[in-house]
Amino acid sequence: MAQVGASVPAAPKKVSSLSKRKVQMTLFVVLALGPSYCGYLLFTLYPNIMSAYYSLLEWNGITDPKFVWFDNYVYLFQDPYVWRALGHNLLLMATVPLLTIIPSIFLAYLINVKGYAESNFYKVIYFLPNVLAVIVIALMWSFIYDGSNGMLNAILNLLGIDNNDFYWLGSKRTALWALLPPLIWAGVGFYVVIFMNAMKSIPHSLYEAAILDGATHMTRLRKITIPLISPIVRISTLFLVLGVFKGFEIMLIMTNGGPAGSTEVIGLYMFNMAFGKSSHNYGYASAIGMFLFVVLVVAKLLIDRFSPKDHAEF
Amino acid sequence: MDTNKRTFIDIVWRFIMLLCALSVIFPLLWIVLESLKTNKEFFANVWALPEKPMFENYKKAWESYHLGSTLLNTLYYVGTSLVLGTFLTALSAYTLTRLQFRGRNFIWGSIMLSLFLPGINALVPQYVLMRDLNLTNSLTGLIILDSFGESVFFLMLLGGFMQSLPKEMEESAYIDGASLFQVFMRIILPLSTPGIVTVAIFKFLGLYNAFLGPFIYLSDSSKYTIGVAMYHANQIMQYKADWVTLFAGVTIAMIPTVVIYVIFQRQIAEGATLGGLKG
């Protein structure tokens, strides 16, 4: 693009100072942007491209890779463990966003509109799990679920329910469900803050008119608040769905997929294929990764389609 | 809103809010409380208060999990990545939002591309790359991985902030003969402090809480960061049943982020809204 200044005839001295500035500018851009942009190309873009190539290999990371075309993908679609893991993902994707978003809207409304004296203090408390490390959250919930010494069984005992030191993460029947509370616990406060701030931008006059018409809180929430923050609710839901789809750290720490694969999710399956103790199947893990990539890109395109267009862009 | 009358139903709502707050606080307090008991007290009754607080548990956790050197590792990893990464982000944000140069749009576009990359599929090639560069099992390797390379969220946050700064101060500095670097250091950085602080807080939380990266890349226990150390401590605990020490370790791991949260509570809540839905 031509600089505006270049087309204007200028005195020779000024031209030389202009080109001097241009040299300085180029040098600055290279030095300032160079390291992190090269880092981005090397550590982010390059591995993402390479994973497509790796997915066509049979490779354990040590011996010579063997090019096998689409064998990994053929195997992937026949691998029952992949489908089992995806099933668990689907269950979590259907429940976690719902059970996170609905309480968040409710709490945000209570904090914002009701304005109790203690509300702001609660807001701070609700957000607290979001600053905790995943290891802290996961270990804490493992302790809660422990059979003989866990908090959950102790609470049930107080309520008069004795379940013989039932180990919640050790049973195929309960382990996956036991992962829901930590996932929700860790996320609700974040969305309370998001929705609170969205609700703050709703003009008071709308509520006042509704109050004059005698609308109850329930009606106001349903007819004014939720419709007006619905774009944010929609993206939040989609982001949670994506997060649940690719997340696996909680499962890695709390159960590592067990017992008998009942908490295996697709990300964890891929991770264990590549880095697990018994298997170093880089090619197959990459194929699963590519499969995830395609699903996530489609989901992201959907998000862009549904997201509000008022974001600042530059 | 003061137009609301306080009715019976308000008591119900307030009770629900209190219950939610308790469900957050109670398990955390439970961990702290148990960390002050003896194992015997813990096995006897989960609810009883400790007879006398066992601060020895913390000493034991500190020694048996090597938390001293682990926290030094964490400090080196988090501190260096934080300073280096924030400085590089500020440089990139300034260059990309306030300077006009050829190829700017191309570079910006290629960075925005990463919004489409879920990252999870790059795990294996990234590991192979790090191995080939001899950067595995090295805290410095992790620092390089985490500091170099643009993060779109922070670039957008800081870039947006820098765009709102007035142009006049820069221009008068150029007339006085200042170089671009001087303008950046003396004018842009000080004026962007609020944005930089927000980025730094989020980088701190992200780095300190990072688990997967350190877990994959660090294999020597002498190089563990706190998250990986606590993971392995928990694995070993299954054979030792030394609960109270593990509780003490988890409490220690919890402290730094809680302190940061208490100090920067407002910036964190605001920053979450700014960047949360762009991720």
Coordinates of C-alpha atoms in Angstrom, one line a residue:
Chain A
M1 CA 0.0 0.0 0.0
A2 CA 1.3 3.4 -1.0
Q3 CA 2.0 5.8 1.9
V4 CA 0.1 9.1 1.5
G5 CA 3.2 11.0 2.4
A6 CA 5.2 9.5 -0.4
S7 CA 3.1 11.0 -3.2
V8 CA 3.7 14.5 -1.9
P9 CA 6.9 16.1 -3.3
A10 CA 9.2 16.9 -0.4
A11 CA 12.5 18.6 0.1
P12 CA 15.5 16.1 -0.2
K13 CA 16.4 16.4 3.5
K14 CA 12.9 15.4 4.5
V15 CA 12.9 12.4 2.2
S16 CA 16.1 11.0 3.8
S17 CA 14.6 11.4 7.3
L18 CA 11.5 9.7 6.1
S19 CA 13.4 6.7 4.7
K20 CA 15.5 6.7 7.9
R21 CA 12.3 6.3 9.8
K22 CA 11.2 3.6 7.5
V23 CA 14.4 1.6 8.2
Q24 CA 13.9 2.2 11.9
M25 CA 10.3 1.0 11.6
T26 CA 11.3 -2.2 9.8
L27 CA 13.9 -2.9 12.3
F28 CA 11.5 -2.4 15.2
V29 CA 8.8 -4.5 13.6
V30 CA 11.2 -7.4 13.0
L31 CA 12.7 -7.2 16.6
A32 CA 9.4 -6.6 18.4
L33 CA 7.2 -9.0 16.5
G34 CA 9.8 -11.5 15.2
P35 CA 10.5 -13.7 18.3
S36 CA 6.9 -14.2 19.3
Y37 CA 5.6 -14.6 15.7
C38 CA 8.3 -17.2 14.9
G39 CA 7.4 -18.9 18.2
Y40 CA 3.8 -18.9 17.1
L41 CA 4.7 -20.4 13.7
L42 CA 7.0 -23.0 15.3
F43 CA 5.1 -24.1 18.4
T44 CA 1.5 -23.6 17.4
L45 CA 1.0 -23.5 13.6
Y46 CA 3.6 -26.1 12.6
P47 CA 2.5 -28.8 15.1
N48 CA -1.1 -28.3 14.1
I49 CA -0.2 -28.9 10.4
M50 CA 2.1 -31.8 11.3
S51 CA -0.7 -33.6 13.1
A52 CA -2.4 -34.2 9.8
Y53 CA 0.7 -35.8 8.5
Y54 CA 1.3 -37.8 11.6
S55 CA -2.2 -39.2 11.4
L56 CA -1.1 -41.1 8.2
L57 CA 1.7 -42.8 9.9
E58 CA 2.2 -45.9 12.0
W59 CA 4.7 -44.6 14.4
N60 CA 5.7 -45.1 18.1
G61 CA 7.9 -42.1 18.1
I62 CA 11.2 -44.0 18.2
T63 CA 11.5 -46.4 15.3
D64 CA 11.2 -45.3 11.6
P65 CA 7.6 -44.1 10.8
K66 CA 5.7 -46.2 8.3
F67 CA 3.3 -44.5 5.9
V68 CA 0.0 -46.2 6.1
W69 CA -2.4 -43.8 4.3
F70 CA -5.8 -43.8 6.0
D71 CA -5.4 -47.0 8.0
N72 CA -5.6 -45.1 11.3
Y73 CA -8.9 -43.5 10.3
V74 CA -10.3 -46.8 9.1
Y75 CA -9.3 -48.3 12.5
L76 CA -10.7 -45.3 14.3
F77 CA -14.2 -45.8 12.9
Q78 CA -14.1 -49.4 13.9
D79 CA -12.6 -48.9 17.4
P80 CA -15.3 -49.5 20.0
Y81 CA -13.3 -47.6 22.6
V82 CA -13.5 -44.4 20.5
W83 CA -17.3 -44.7 20.3
R84 CA -17.5 -45.5 24.0
A85 CA -15.4 -42.4 24.8
L86 CA -17.5 -40.3 22.5
G87 CA -20.7 -41.5 24.2
H88 CA -19.3 -40.3 27.5
N89 CA -18.4 -37.0 25.9
L90 CA -21.9 -36.7 24.6
L91 CA -23.4 -37.3 28.0
L92 CA -21.2 -34.7 29.6
M93 CA -21.8 -32.2 26.7
A94 CA -25.6 -32.6 27.2
T95 CA -25.5 -32.2 31.0
V96 CA -22.6 -30.0 32.1
P97 CA -23.5 -26.9 30.0
L98 CA -27.2 -27.1 31.0
L99 CA -26.4 -27.6 34.7
T100 CA -23.9 -24.7 34.5
I101 CA -25.8 -22.2 32.6
I102 CA -29.2 -22.4 34.3
P103 CA -28.0 -22.0 37.9
S104 CA -25.6 -19.2 36.6
I105 CA -28.5 -17.2 35.1
F106 CA -30.5 -17.7 38.2
L107 CA -27.8 -16.6 40.6
A108 CA -26.8 -13.7 38.4
Y109 CA -30.4 -12.5 38.4
L110 CA -30.6 -12.8 42.2
I111 CA -27.4 -10.9 42.6
N112 CA -28.2 -8.2 40.1
V113 CA -31.8 -7.5 40.5
K114 CA -32.5 -8.4 44.0
G115 CA -29.4 -6.6 45.3
Y116 CA -29.3 -8.1 48.8
A117 CA -26.6 -6.7 51.0
E118 CA -24.6 -9.9 50.9
S119 CA -24.8 -10.3 47.1
N120 CA -21.4 -8.8 46.2
F121 CA -19.7 -11.0 48.8
Y122 CA -21.4 -14.1 47.3
K123 CA -20.2 -13.1 43.8
V124 CA -16.6 -13.2 45.0
I125 CA -17.2 -16.6 46.6
Y126 CA -18.9 -18.1 43.6
F127 CA -16.0 -17.1 41.3
L128 CA -13.4 -18.6 43.6
P129 CA -13.2 -22.1 42.1
N130 CA -12.2 -20.5 38.8
V131 CA -8.8 -19.4 40.2
L132 CA -8.0 -22.8 41.7
A133 CA -5.6 -25.1 39.9
V134 CA -7.2 -28.1 38.2
I135 CA -5.1 -30.4 40.4
V136 CA -6.6 -28.8 43.5
I137 CA -10.1 -29.2 42.3
A138 CA -9.6 -32.7 41.1
L139 CA -7.9 -33.9 44.3
M140 CA -10.4 -32.2 46.5
W141 CA -13.3 -34.0 44.7
S142 CA -11.4 -37.3 44.9
F143 CA -11.3 -36.8 48.7
I144 CA -14.9 -36.0 48.8
Y145 CA -15.8 -39.2 46.9
D146 CA -13.6 -41.5 48.9
G147 CA -15.3 -44.5 50.4
S148 CA -14.3 -44.7 54.0
N149 CA -13.1 -41.2 54.7
G150 CA -14.8 -39.0 52.1
M151 CA -17.0 -36.0 52.8
L152 CA -19.9 -37.2 50.7
N153 CA -20.4 -40.4 52.6
A154 CA -19.9 -38.6 55.9
I155 CA -22.7 -36.2 55.0
L156 CA -25.0 -39.1 53.9
N157 CA -24.2 -40.7 57.3
L158 CA -25.3 -37.6 59.1
L159 CA -28.6 -37.8 57.1
G160 CA -29.0 -41.4 58.3
I161 CA -27.9 -43.0 55.0
D162 CA -25.3 -45.7 55.5
N163 CA -24.0 -46.9 52.2
N164 CA -21.2 -49.2 53.4
D165 CA -18.3 -46.9 52.5
F166 CA -19.4 -46.8 48.9
Y167 CA -16.5 -45.7 46.7
W168 CA -18.1 -43.3 44.2
L169 CA -15.2 -43.2 41.7
G170 CA -14.7 -47.0 41.9
S171 CA -18.0 -48.1 40.6
K172 CA -18.8 -48.3 36.9
R173 CA -22.3 -47.2 37.7
T174 CA -21.5 -43.9 39.4
A175 CA -18.0 -42.8 38.3
L176 CA -19.0 -40.8 35.2
W177 CA -21.9 -39.1 37.1
A178 CA -19.5 -38.3 39.9
L179 CA -17.5 -36.2 37.4
L180 CA -20.4 -33.8 36.8
P181 CA -20.3 -32.0 40.2
P182 CA -16.6 -31.0 39.9
L183 CA -17.1 -29.8 36.3
I184 CA -20.1 -27.7 37.3
W185 CA -18.6 -26.6 40.6
A186 CA -15.5 -25.3 38.7
G187 CA -17.5 -23.3 36.2
V188 CA -20.7 -21.8 37.6
G189 CA -19.0 -18.7 39.2
F190 CA -17.4 -17.7 35.9
Y191 CA -20.8 -17.6 34.1
V192 CA -22.4 -15.9 37.1
V193 CA -20.0 -13.0 36.5
I194 CA -20.5 -13.1 32.7
F195 CA -24.3 -13.0 33.0
M196 CA -24.2 -10.4 35.7
N197 CA -22.3 -8.0 33.6
A198 CA -24.6 -8.7 30.6
M199 CA -27.7 -8.1 32.8
K200 CA -26.1 -4.8 34.0
S201 CA -26.4 -3.4 30.5
I202 CA -30.1 -3.9 30.4
P203 CA -31.8 -0.4 30.8
H204 CA -33.6 0.0 34.1
S205 CA -36.6 1.6 32.4
L206 CA -37.6 -1.7 30.9
Y207 CA -37.9 -3.3 34.3
E208 CA -39.7 -0.2 35.7
A209 CA -42.3 -0.4 33.0
A210 CA -42.8 -4.1 33.7
I211 CA -43.1 -3.5 37.4
L212 CA -45.8 -0.8 36.8
D213 CA -47.6 -3.5 34.8
G214 CA -47.4 -5.7 37.8
A215 CA -45.0 -8.3 36.3
T216 CA -43.6 -10.7 38.9
H217 CA -39.9 -11.5 39.1
M218 CA -40.4 -14.7 37.2
T219 CA -42.1 -12.9 34.4
R220 CA -39.5 -10.2 34.3
L221 CA -36.7 -12.8 34.2
R222 CA -38.5 -14.8 31.5
K223 CA -39.7 -11.9 29.3
I224 CA -37.0 -9.2 29.7
T225 CA -33.8 -10.5 31.2
I226 CA -33.3 -13.8 29.4
P227 CA -34.3 -12.6 25.9
L228 CA -32.0 -9.6 26.2
I229 CA -29.0 -11.7 27.3
S230 CA -29.8 -14.6 25.1
P231 CA -26.9 -14.0 22.6
I232 CA -24.4 -14.3 25.5
V233 CA -26.2 -17.3 26.9
R234 CA -26.0 -18.9 23.5
I235 CA -22.3 -18.4 23.0
S236 CA -21.6 -19.4 26.6
T237 CA -23.4 -22.7 26.0
L238 CA -21.5 -23.4 22.9
F239 CA -18.2 -22.6 24.5
L240 CA -19.0 -24.9 27.4
V241 CA -20.0 -27.7 24.9
L242 CA -16.6 -27.2 23.2
G243 CA -14.7 -27.1 26.4
V244 CA -16.4 -30.3 27.6
F245 CA -15.6 -31.9 24.3
K246 CA -11.9 -31.4 24.4
G247 CA -11.3 -31.2 28.1
F248 CA -9.9 -34.2 30.0
E249 CA -7.6 -33.0 32.8
I250 CA -10.2 -33.7 35.5
M251 CA -10.7 -37.2 34.3
L252 CA -6.9 -37.8 33.9
I253 CA -6.3 -36.8 37.5
M254 CA -9.4 -38.3 39.2
T255 CA -10.0 -41.6 37.4
N256 CA -7.6 -41.8 34.4
G257 CA -10.6 -43.3 32.5
G258 CA -11.4 -46.0 35.0
P259 CA -13.0 -48.1 36.4
A260 CA -13.1 -50.3 33.3
G261 CA -13.1 -47.3 31.0
S262 CA -16.4 -45.9 32.4
T263 CA -15.0 -42.4 32.5
E264 CA -12.9 -42.5 29.4
V265 CA -13.4 -39.4 27.2
I266 CA -12.1 -38.9 23.7
G267 CA -9.3 -36.4 24.7
L268 CA -8.1 -38.8 27.5
Y269 CA -8.2 -41.7 25.1
M270 CA -6.1 -39.8 22.6
F271 CA -3.7 -38.7 25.4
N272 CA -3.2 -42.2 26.7
M273 CA -2.7 -43.5 23.1
A274 CA 0.2 -41.1 22.8
F275 CA 1.6 -40.7 26.3
G276 CA 0.1 -43.6 28.3
K277 CA 2.3 -46.1 30.1
S278 CA 1.7 -49.0 27.8
S279 CA 1.2 -47.4 24.4
H280 CA 3.1 -44.9 22.3
N281 CA 0.9 -44.9 19.2
Y282 CA 1.7 -41.4 17.8
G283 CA 0.1 -42.0 14.5
Y284 CA -3.2 -43.3 15.8
A285 CA -3.3 -40.6 18.5
S286 CA -2.9 -38.0 15.8
A287 CA -5.7 -39.5 13.8
I288 CA -8.0 -39.1 16.8
G289 CA -6.7 -35.6 17.2
M290 CA -7.5 -34.8 13.6
F291 CA -11.0 -36.2 14.1
L292 CA -11.4 -33.9 17.2
F293 CA -10.1 -31.0 15.2
V294 CA -12.7 -31.4 12.4
V295 CA -15.5 -31.7 14.9
L296 CA -14.3 -28.6 16.8
V297 CA -13.8 -26.5 13.7
V298 CA -17.4 -27.3 12.6
A299 CA -18.6 -26.3 16.0
K300 CA -16.6 -23.1 15.9
L301 CA -18.1 -22.2 12.6
L302 CA -21.5 -22.7 14.2
I303 CA -20.5 -20.4 17.0
D304 CA -19.4 -17.7 14.6
R305 CA -22.7 -18.0 12.9
F306 CA -24.6 -17.6 16.1
S307 CA -22.5 -15.1 17.9
P308 CA -23.6 -11.4 18.1
K309 CA -21.7 -9.1 15.8
D310 CA -21.1 -6.3 18.2
H311 CA -17.6 -7.4 19.2
A312 CA -14.9 -4.9 18.6
E313 CA -12.7 -6.0 15.8
F314 CA -9.5 -4.6 14.6
Chain B
M1 CA -33.2 -2.1 43.2
D2 CA -35.0 -0.5 46.1
T3 CA -38.4 -0.9 44.4
N4 CA -38.5 -4.5 45.6
K5 CA -40.4 -5.2 48.8
R6 CA -38.8 -7.8 51.0
T7 CA -41.1 -10.7 51.3
F8 CA -41.0 -14.3 52.5
I9 CA -39.8 -15.5 49.2
D10 CA -36.7 -13.3 49.6
I11 CA -35.7 -15.5 52.6
V12 CA -35.9 -18.5 50.3
W13 CA -33.7 -16.8 47.7
R14 CA -31.2 -15.6 50.2
F15 CA -31.1 -19.1 51.6
I16 CA -30.4 -20.6 48.2
M17 CA -27.6 -18.1 47.6
L18 CA -26.1 -18.9 51.0
L19 CA -26.3 -22.6 50.2
C20 CA -24.5 -22.1 46.9
A21 CA -21.8 -20.1 48.6
L22 CA -21.4 -22.8 51.3
S23 CA -21.1 -25.5 48.6
V24 CA -18.1 -23.6 47.3
I25 CA -16.5 -22.7 50.6
F26 CA -17.3 -25.8 52.7
P27 CA -15.2 -28.4 50.8
L28 CA -12.2 -26.1 50.8
L29 CA -12.5 -25.4 54.5
W30 CA -12.9 -29.1 55.0
I31 CA -9.5 -29.7 53.3
V32 CA -7.9 -27.0 55.5
L33 CA -9.5 -28.3 58.6
E34 CA -8.4 -31.9 58.0
S35 CA -4.9 -30.7 57.2
L36 CA -4.6 -29.7 60.8
K37 CA -5.6 -33.1 62.3
T38 CA -3.6 -36.2 63.0
N39 CA -4.3 -39.2 60.8
K40 CA -5.8 -41.0 63.8
E41 CA -8.2 -38.1 64.4
F42 CA -9.1 -38.0 60.7
F43 CA -9.9 -41.7 60.5
A44 CA -11.9 -41.6 63.7
N45 CA -14.3 -38.8 62.8
V46 CA -14.3 -36.7 59.6
W47 CA -16.3 -33.9 61.3
A48 CA -14.5 -33.5 64.6
L49 CA -12.3 -30.4 65.1
P50 CA -8.6 -31.1 65.5
E51 CA -7.7 -31.4 69.2
K52 CA -4.8 -29.1 68.7
P53 CA -3.8 -27.8 65.2
M54 CA -1.0 -30.0 63.7
F55 CA 1.1 -27.5 61.9
E56 CA 3.7 -30.3 61.7
N57 CA 1.6 -31.7 58.8
Y58 CA 2.7 -28.7 56.8
K59 CA 6.3 -29.2 57.7
K60 CA 6.0 -32.9 56.8
A61 CA 4.3 -32.1 53.4
W62 CA 6.9 -29.5 52.7
E63 CA 9.7 -32.0 53.3
S64 CA 8.2 -35.3 52.0
Y65 CA 6.9 -33.7 48.7
H66 CA 10.0 -31.6 48.3
L67 CA 7.7 -28.5 48.1
G68 CA 10.6 -26.2 48.7
S69 CA 12.4 -27.1 45.5
T70 CA 9.0 -27.7 43.8
L71 CA 7.9 -24.2 44.5
L72 CA 11.3 -22.8 43.4
N73 CA 10.7 -24.6 40.1
T74 CA 7.2 -23.2 39.9
L75 CA 8.5 -19.7 40.7
Y76 CA 11.2 -20.0 38.0
Y77 CA 8.7 -21.4 35.4
V78 CA 5.8 -19.0 36.2
G79 CA 7.9 -16.0 37.0
T80 CA 10.0 -16.1 33.9
S81 CA 7.2 -17.0 31.5
L82 CA 5.1 -14.3 33.1
V83 CA 7.6 -11.5 32.7
L84 CA 8.9 -12.6 29.3
G85 CA 5.5 -13.5 27.9
T86 CA 3.8 -10.3 29.1
F87 CA 6.6 -8.1 27.7
L88 CA 6.5 -9.9 24.3
T89 CA 2.7 -9.7 24.2
A90 CA 2.9 -6.0 24.9
L91 CA 5.4 -5.6 22.1
S92 CA 3.3 -7.6 19.6
A93 CA 0.1 -5.8 20.6
Y94 CA 1.7 -2.4 20.1
T95 CA 3.3 -3.4 16.8
L96 CA 0.1 -4.9 15.4
T97 CA -2.3 -2.3 16.5
R98 CA -0.4 1.0 16.4
L99 CA 2.1 0.6 13.6
Q100 CA 1.4 0.5 9.9
F101 CA 3.7 -1.8 8.0
R102 CA 3.5 -4.1 5.0
G103 CA 2.3 -7.6 5.9
R104 CA 0.5 -6.5 9.0
N105 CA -2.8 -7.8 7.9
F106 CA -1.3 -11.1 6.8
I107 CA 0.4 -11.6 10.2
W108 CA -2.7 -10.6 12.1
G109 CA -4.8 -12.9 10.0
S110 CA -2.4 -15.9 10.5
I111 CA -2.5 -15.3 14.2
M112 CA -6.3 -15.1 14.2
L113 CA -6.2 -18.5 12.5
S114 CA -5.3 -20.0 15.9
L115 CA -8.9 -19.3 17.0
F116 CA -9.8 -22.2 14.9
L117 CA -7.1 -24.5 16.3
P118 CA -8.3 -26.5 19.3
G119 CA -4.7 -27.3 20.2
I120 CA -5.5 -30.8 21.4
N121 CA -4.5 -32.3 18.1
A122 CA -1.2 -30.5 18.2
L123 CA -0.2 -32.3 21.4
V124 CA 1.8 -35.1 19.8
P125 CA 3.7 -33.1 17.1
Q126 CA 4.5 -30.4 19.6
Y127 CA 6.0 -33.1 21.9
V128 CA 8.0 -34.5 19.0
L129 CA 9.2 -31.0 18.1
M130 CA 10.2 -30.2 21.7
R131 CA 12.0 -33.5 21.9
D132 CA 13.9 -32.8 18.7
L133 CA 14.9 -29.4 20.0
N134 CA 16.1 -31.0 23.3
L135 CA 13.6 -29.0 25.3
T136 CA 11.8 -31.8 27.0
N137 CA 12.3 -32.4 30.7
S138 CA 13.5 -28.9 31.1
L139 CA 11.8 -25.9 32.8
T140 CA 13.5 -23.6 30.4
G141 CA 11.9 -25.6 27.6
L142 CA 8.5 -25.0 29.1
I143 CA 9.2 -21.3 29.5
I144 CA 10.2 -21.1 25.8
L145 CA 7.0 -22.9 24.8
D146 CA 4.8 -20.7 26.9
S147 CA 6.4 -17.3 26.4
F148 CA 7.1 -17.3 22.7
G149 CA 4.1 -17.7 20.5
E150 CA 1.2 -15.3 20.4
S151 CA -1.9 -15.8 22.4
V152 CA -4.9 -14.3 20.6
F153 CA -6.9 -13.6 23.8
F154 CA -4.2 -11.5 25.3
L155 CA -3.3 -9.8 22.0
M156 CA -6.9 -8.8 21.6
L157 CA -7.2 -7.6 25.2
L158 CA -4.1 -5.5 25.2
G159 CA -4.4 -4.5 21.5
G160 CA -7.9 -3.1 22.2
F161 CA -6.5 -1.3 25.2
M162 CA -3.6 0.3 23.3
Q163 CA -5.9 1.3 20.4
S164 CA -7.8 3.5 22.8
L165 CA -4.7 5.5 23.8
P166 CA -4.4 9.0 22.2
K167 CA -2.0 9.4 19.3
E168 CA -0.8 12.9 20.2
M169 CA 1.7 11.9 22.8
E170 CA 3.5 9.5 20.5
E171 CA 3.6 12.1 17.7
S172 CA 5.1 14.7 19.9
A173 CA 7.7 12.2 21.1
Y174 CA 8.7 11.5 17.5
I175 CA 9.1 15.2 16.8
D176 CA 11.4 15.4 19.8
G177 CA 13.5 12.7 18.2
A178 CA 12.5 9.6 20.2
S179 CA 12.9 6.2 18.6
L180 CA 10.1 3.7 18.4
F181 CA 11.5 1.7 21.2
Q182 CA 11.7 4.7 23.4
V183 CA 8.1 5.6 22.6
F184 CA 7.1 2.1 23.5
M185 CA 9.0 1.9 26.7
R186 CA 8.4 5.5 27.9
I187 CA 4.9 6.2 26.7
I188 CA 3.0 3.1 25.6
L189 CA 4.0 0.8 28.4
P190 CA 3.2 3.2 31.3
L191 CA -0.1 4.2 29.7
S192 CA -1.1 0.6 29.2
T193 CA -0.4 -0.4 32.7
P194 CA -4.1 -1.3 33.6
G195 CA -4.3 -3.6 30.5
I196 CA -0.9 -5.1 31.2
V197 CA -1.8 -5.9 34.8
T198 CA -4.9 -7.7 33.7
V199 CA -2.9 -9.7 31.2
A200 CA -0.3 -10.5 33.8
I201 CA -2.8 -11.7 36.4
F202 CA -4.4 -14.0 33.9
K203 CA -1.1 -15.3 32.7
F204 CA -0.1 -15.9 36.3
L205 CA -3.3 -17.9 37.0
G206 CA -3.0 -19.8 33.7
L207 CA 0.7 -20.7 34.3
Y208 CA 0.4 -21.5 38.0
N209 CA -2.6 -23.7 37.3
A210 CA -1.2 -25.3 34.2
F211 CA -1.1 -29.1 34.6
L212 CA -1.0 -30.8 31.2
G213 CA 2.1 -29.1 29.8
P214 CA 4.3 -29.7 32.9
F215 CA 2.9 -33.2 33.3
I216 CA 3.8 -34.2 29.7
Y217 CA 7.2 -32.4 29.5
L218 CA 8.8 -32.9 32.9
S219 CA 9.9 -36.4 33.8
D220 CA 12.5 -35.8 36.5
S221 CA 10.9 -35.4 39.9
S222 CA 13.5 -32.7 40.7
K223 CA 11.9 -30.6 38.0
Y224 CA 8.3 -30.9 38.9
T225 CA 6.1 -27.9 39.3
I226 CA 3.6 -27.9 42.2
G227 CA 0.7 -29.3 40.2
V228 CA 2.7 -32.3 38.9
A229 CA 4.2 -32.8 42.4
M230 CA 0.8 -33.0 44.0
Y231 CA -0.4 -35.4 41.3
H232 CA 2.4 -37.8 42.1
A233 CA 2.0 -37.3 45.8
N234 CA -1.6 -38.4 45.5
Q235 CA -0.6 -41.5 43.5
I236 CA 1.9 -42.5 46.2
M237 CA -0.7 -41.8 48.9
Q238 CA -2.8 -44.7 47.8
Y239 CA -0.2 -47.0 49.4
K240 CA 0.6 -44.8 52.4
A241 CA -2.8 -43.5 53.5
D242 CA -1.2 -40.4 54.9
W243 CA -4.2 -38.2 54.3
V244 CA -3.5 -35.2 56.5
T245 CA -0.1 -34.6 54.9
L246 CA -1.7 -34.7 51.5
F247 CA -4.4 -32.2 52.7
A248 CA -1.7 -29.9 53.9
G249 CA 0.0 -30.2 50.5
V250 CA -3.2 -29.4 48.6
T251 CA -3.7 -26.4 50.9
I252 CA -0.2 -25.1 50.2
A253 CA -0.9 -25.5 46.4
M254 CA -4.1 -23.5 46.8
I255 CA -2.6 -20.5 48.7
P256 CA -0.9 -18.5 45.9
T257 CA -3.9 -18.3 43.6
V258 CA -6.3 -17.5 46.4
V259 CA -4.0 -14.7 47.6
I260 CA -3.8 -13.3 44.1
Y261 CA -7.6 -13.6 43.8
V262 CA -8.1 -11.7 47.1
I263 CA -5.8 -8.9 46.0
F264 CA -6.9 -8.6 42.4
Q265 CA -10.5 -9.7 42.7
R266 CA -12.0 -6.8 40.7
Q267 CA -9.5 -7.0 37.8
I268 CA -10.1 -10.7 37.6
A269 CA -13.9 -10.4 37.4
E270 CA -13.6 -7.6 34.8
G271 CA -11.0 -9.4 32.8
A272 CA -13.1 -12.6 32.7
T273 CA -15.9 -10.7 31.1
L274 CA -13.6 -9.0 28.6
G275 CA -11.9 -12.1 27.3
G276 CA -14.0 -15.0 28.4
L277 CA -16.2 -15.3 25.4
K278 CA -13.6 -14.7 22.8
G279 CA -11.2 -17.4 23.8

